[in-house]
XYZ file of C-alpha atoms in Angstrom:
283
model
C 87.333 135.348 88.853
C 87.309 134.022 85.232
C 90.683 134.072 82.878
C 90.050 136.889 81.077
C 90.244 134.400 77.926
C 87.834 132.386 78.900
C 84.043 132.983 77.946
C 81.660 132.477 80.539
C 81.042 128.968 81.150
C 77.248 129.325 80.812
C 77.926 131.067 77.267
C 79.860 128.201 76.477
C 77.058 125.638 77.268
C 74.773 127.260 75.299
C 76.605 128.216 72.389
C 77.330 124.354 72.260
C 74.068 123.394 73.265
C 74.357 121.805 75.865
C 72.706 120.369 79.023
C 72.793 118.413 81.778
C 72.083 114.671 81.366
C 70.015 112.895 83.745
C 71.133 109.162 82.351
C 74.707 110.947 82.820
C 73.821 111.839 86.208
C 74.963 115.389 85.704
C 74.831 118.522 87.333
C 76.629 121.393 86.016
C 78.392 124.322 88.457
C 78.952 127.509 87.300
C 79.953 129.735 90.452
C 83.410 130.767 89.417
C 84.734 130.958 93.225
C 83.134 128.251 94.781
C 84.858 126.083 92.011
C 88.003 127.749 93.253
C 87.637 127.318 96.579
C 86.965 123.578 95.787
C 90.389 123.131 93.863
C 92.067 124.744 96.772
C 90.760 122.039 99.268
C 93.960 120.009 98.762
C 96.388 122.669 98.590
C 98.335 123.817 96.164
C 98.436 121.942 92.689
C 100.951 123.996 90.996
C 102.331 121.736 88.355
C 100.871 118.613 90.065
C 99.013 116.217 88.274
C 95.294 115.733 89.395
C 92.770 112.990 87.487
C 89.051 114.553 87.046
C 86.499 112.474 86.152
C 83.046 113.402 84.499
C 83.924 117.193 83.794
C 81.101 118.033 81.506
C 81.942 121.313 80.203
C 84.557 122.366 82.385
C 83.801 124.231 85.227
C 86.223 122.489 87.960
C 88.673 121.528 85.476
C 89.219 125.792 84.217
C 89.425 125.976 88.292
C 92.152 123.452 88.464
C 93.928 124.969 85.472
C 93.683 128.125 86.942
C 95.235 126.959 90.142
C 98.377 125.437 87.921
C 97.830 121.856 87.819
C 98.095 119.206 84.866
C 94.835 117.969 84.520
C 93.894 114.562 82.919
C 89.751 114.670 82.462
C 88.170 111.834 81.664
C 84.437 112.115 79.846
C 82.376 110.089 78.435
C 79.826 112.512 77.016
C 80.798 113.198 73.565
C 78.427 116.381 74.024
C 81.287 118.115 75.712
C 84.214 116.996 74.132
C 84.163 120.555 71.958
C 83.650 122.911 75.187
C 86.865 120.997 76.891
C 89.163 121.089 73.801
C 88.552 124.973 73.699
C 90.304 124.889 77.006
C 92.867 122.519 75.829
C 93.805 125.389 73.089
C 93.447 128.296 76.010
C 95.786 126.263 78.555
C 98.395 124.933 76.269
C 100.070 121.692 77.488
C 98.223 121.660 80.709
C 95.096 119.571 79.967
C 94.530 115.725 78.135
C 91.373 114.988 78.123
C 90.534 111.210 77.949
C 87.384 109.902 75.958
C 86.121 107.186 78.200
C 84.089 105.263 81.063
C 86.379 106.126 84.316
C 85.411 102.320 85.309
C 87.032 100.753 82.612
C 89.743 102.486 82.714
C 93.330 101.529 84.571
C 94.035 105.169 86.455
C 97.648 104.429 87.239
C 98.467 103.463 83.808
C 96.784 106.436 82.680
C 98.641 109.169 84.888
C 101.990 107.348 84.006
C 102.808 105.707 86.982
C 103.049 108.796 88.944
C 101.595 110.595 91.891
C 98.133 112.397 91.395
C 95.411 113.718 93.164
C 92.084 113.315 92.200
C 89.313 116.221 92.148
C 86.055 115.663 90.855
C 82.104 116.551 91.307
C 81.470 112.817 90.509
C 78.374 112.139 88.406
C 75.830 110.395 90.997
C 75.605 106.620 89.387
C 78.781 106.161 89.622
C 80.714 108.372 92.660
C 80.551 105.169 95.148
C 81.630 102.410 92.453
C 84.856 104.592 91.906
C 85.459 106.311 95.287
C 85.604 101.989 96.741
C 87.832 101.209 93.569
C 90.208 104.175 94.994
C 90.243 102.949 98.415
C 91.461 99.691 96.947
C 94.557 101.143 95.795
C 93.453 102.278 92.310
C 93.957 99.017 90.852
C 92.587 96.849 93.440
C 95.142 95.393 94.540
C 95.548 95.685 98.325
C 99.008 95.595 98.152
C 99.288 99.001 96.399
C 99.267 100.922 99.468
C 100.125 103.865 100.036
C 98.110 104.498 96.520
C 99.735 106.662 93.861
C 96.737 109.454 94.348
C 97.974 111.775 97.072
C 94.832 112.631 98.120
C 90.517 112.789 96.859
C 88.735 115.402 96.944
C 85.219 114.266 96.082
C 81.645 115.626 95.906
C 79.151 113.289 96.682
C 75.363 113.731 97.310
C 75.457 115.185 100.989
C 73.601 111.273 102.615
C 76.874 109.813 100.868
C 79.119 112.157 102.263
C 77.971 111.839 105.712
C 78.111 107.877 105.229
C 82.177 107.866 104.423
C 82.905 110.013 107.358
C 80.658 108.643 109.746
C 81.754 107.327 113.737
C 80.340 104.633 115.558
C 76.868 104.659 117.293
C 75.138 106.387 114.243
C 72.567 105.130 111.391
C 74.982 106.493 108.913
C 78.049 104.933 109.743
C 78.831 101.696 107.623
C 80.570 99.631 105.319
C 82.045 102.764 103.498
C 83.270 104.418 106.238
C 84.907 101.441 108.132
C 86.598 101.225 104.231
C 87.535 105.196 104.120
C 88.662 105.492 107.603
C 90.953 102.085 108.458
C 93.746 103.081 106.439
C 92.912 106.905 105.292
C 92.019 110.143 106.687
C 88.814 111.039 105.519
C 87.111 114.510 106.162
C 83.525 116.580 105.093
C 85.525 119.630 103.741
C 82.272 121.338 102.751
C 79.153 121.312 101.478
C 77.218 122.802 98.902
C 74.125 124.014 98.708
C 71.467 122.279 95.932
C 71.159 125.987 94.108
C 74.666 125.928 92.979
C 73.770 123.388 90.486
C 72.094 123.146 87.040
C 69.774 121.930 86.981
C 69.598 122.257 90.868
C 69.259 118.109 92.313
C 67.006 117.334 94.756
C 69.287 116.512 97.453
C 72.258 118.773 98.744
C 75.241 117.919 97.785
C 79.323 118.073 99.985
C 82.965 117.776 98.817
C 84.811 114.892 100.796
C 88.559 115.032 101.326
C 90.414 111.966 101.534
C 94.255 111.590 102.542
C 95.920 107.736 102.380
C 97.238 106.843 105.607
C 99.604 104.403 107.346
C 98.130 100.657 106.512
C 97.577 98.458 109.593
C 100.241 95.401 109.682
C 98.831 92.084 109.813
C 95.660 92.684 107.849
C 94.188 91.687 104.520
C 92.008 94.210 102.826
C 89.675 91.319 101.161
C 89.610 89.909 104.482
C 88.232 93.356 106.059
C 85.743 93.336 103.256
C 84.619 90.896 103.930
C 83.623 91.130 107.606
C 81.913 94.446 106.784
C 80.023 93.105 104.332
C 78.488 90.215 106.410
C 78.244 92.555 109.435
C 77.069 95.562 108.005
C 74.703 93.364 105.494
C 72.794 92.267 108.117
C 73.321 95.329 110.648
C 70.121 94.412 112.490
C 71.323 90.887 113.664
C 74.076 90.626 116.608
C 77.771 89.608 115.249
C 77.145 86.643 116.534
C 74.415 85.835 113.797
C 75.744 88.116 110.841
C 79.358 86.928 110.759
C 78.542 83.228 111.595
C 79.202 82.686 107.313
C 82.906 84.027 108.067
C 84.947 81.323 109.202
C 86.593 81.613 112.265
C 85.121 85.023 112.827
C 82.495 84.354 116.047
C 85.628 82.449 117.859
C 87.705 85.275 117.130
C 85.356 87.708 119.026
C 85.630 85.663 121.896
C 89.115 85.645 121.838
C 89.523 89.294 121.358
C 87.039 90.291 124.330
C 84.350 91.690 121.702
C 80.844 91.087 122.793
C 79.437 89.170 120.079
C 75.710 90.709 121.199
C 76.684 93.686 119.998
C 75.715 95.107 116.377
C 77.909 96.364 113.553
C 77.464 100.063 113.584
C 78.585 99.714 117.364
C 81.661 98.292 116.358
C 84.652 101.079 115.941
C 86.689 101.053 112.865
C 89.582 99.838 115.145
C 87.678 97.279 116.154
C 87.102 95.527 113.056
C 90.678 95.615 111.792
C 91.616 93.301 115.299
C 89.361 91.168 114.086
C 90.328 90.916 110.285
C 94.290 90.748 111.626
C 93.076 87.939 113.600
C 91.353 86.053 110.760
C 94.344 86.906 108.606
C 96.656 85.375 110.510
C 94.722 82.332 110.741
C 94.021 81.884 107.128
């Protein structure tokens, strides 16, 4: 349900005039308890501090409010900047909001150093650039692992979604979810029907959650990377042909009993960090 002193959101778009930019790639929600049920995905955020990028005119960040967390929002669309400082006065000390591109910006200097979670409904051109730069440890270093956020909880266009939780065997599985799954816990929490939106996007859309895990010993992120971008760039070819321009990497198949016939998306997440631990240790 809505605070009681709170307007309705889509009274607050249009008595700011607002509306959804395509260049942005925005979509606006406005159902009150599926933006609930979203913020409750990664439990309870009572005075936690969660990062939100891209939250227009703040329909998941009232949610998160609602639900008790401190929310740092970072926008770029000057458009809304009035509709989320109205919430700023309604939930005193609870929300910053951040004028800014999320890409340019350093996240863990920006939450203080401190543990956050991250909830968004990512704009579309950029979801993928940031969800790979959180993987990476925020600051992309692989060495900042465990990460400082506790946990994403993401929505992605639906194909996207299915792509970072994707298991071996399948056209979908990939680069991205060899990245999400060696070192994290990656799940399709829900999805969400096109309708919700507004305007409503051609293509459906589902929230993926995302908890850091226990990072393999012996292995160097850039060096896993690496191998899934040679193998997975060329996922037609055998091994044997698409990692032939890692060094060492063909050899090391051999070694490690991995049929070098055999294509990337056959290859299981576990698989691939042998064979970067390998590498590692011989670089």
């Amino acid at each position: 349900m809505p605070s009681p002193d709170l307007p309705p959101l889509r009274e607050v778009i249009a008595r700011h005039g607002l509306s959804a930019s395509k260049a942005l790639g925005q979509n606006f929600l406005f159902d009150e308890q599926l933006l609930d049920r979203i913020a409750a995905v990664p439990g309870d955020l009572s005075g936690k501090q969660v990062l939100e990028v891209g939250p227009g005119p703040g329909g998941l960040t009232r949610a998160l409010l609602r639900a008790g967390a401190r929310v740092t929002a970072i926008e770029m669309d000057r458009r809304c900047l009035p509709a989320l400082a109205e919430l700023e006065d309604a939930f005193p000390g609870q929300l910053r909001v951040i004028e800014g591109d999320a890409l340019k910006l350093d996240h863990a200097e920006l939450m203080g150093g401190e543990p956050f979670a991250v909830l968004s409904n990512l704009p579309y051109n950029v979801g993928t650039a940031l969800f790979v730069r959180w993987l990476a440890g925020v600051k992309g270093s692989e060495n900042a692992w465990p990460p400082l956020w506790t946990s994403l909880t993401l929505m992605f266009q639906q194909e996207v979604a299915q792509r970072i939780v994707a298991q071996p065997g399948g056209s979908a599985y990939g680069r991205l979810a060899v990245l999400a799954q060696w070192r994290s816990h990656a799940k399709l929490a829900m999805k969400v029907h096109r309708s919700a939106f507004t305007p409503p996007p051609k293509v459906m859309s589902a929230i993926v959650h995302v908890e850091p895990g226990t990072m393999p010993e012996g292995v160097s992120a850039r060096m896993l990377e690496r191998l899934t971008e040679a193998a997975f760039g060329q996922r037609r070819k055998m091994l044997r042909q698409s990692l032939k321009g890692v060094p060492g990497a063909v050899a090391a198949l051999e070694q490690l009993g991995i049929d070098s016939q055999r294509r990337a998306e056959t290859v299981t997440v576990g698989e691939f960090v042998t064979l970067a631990r390998a590498l590692t240790a011989e670089g």
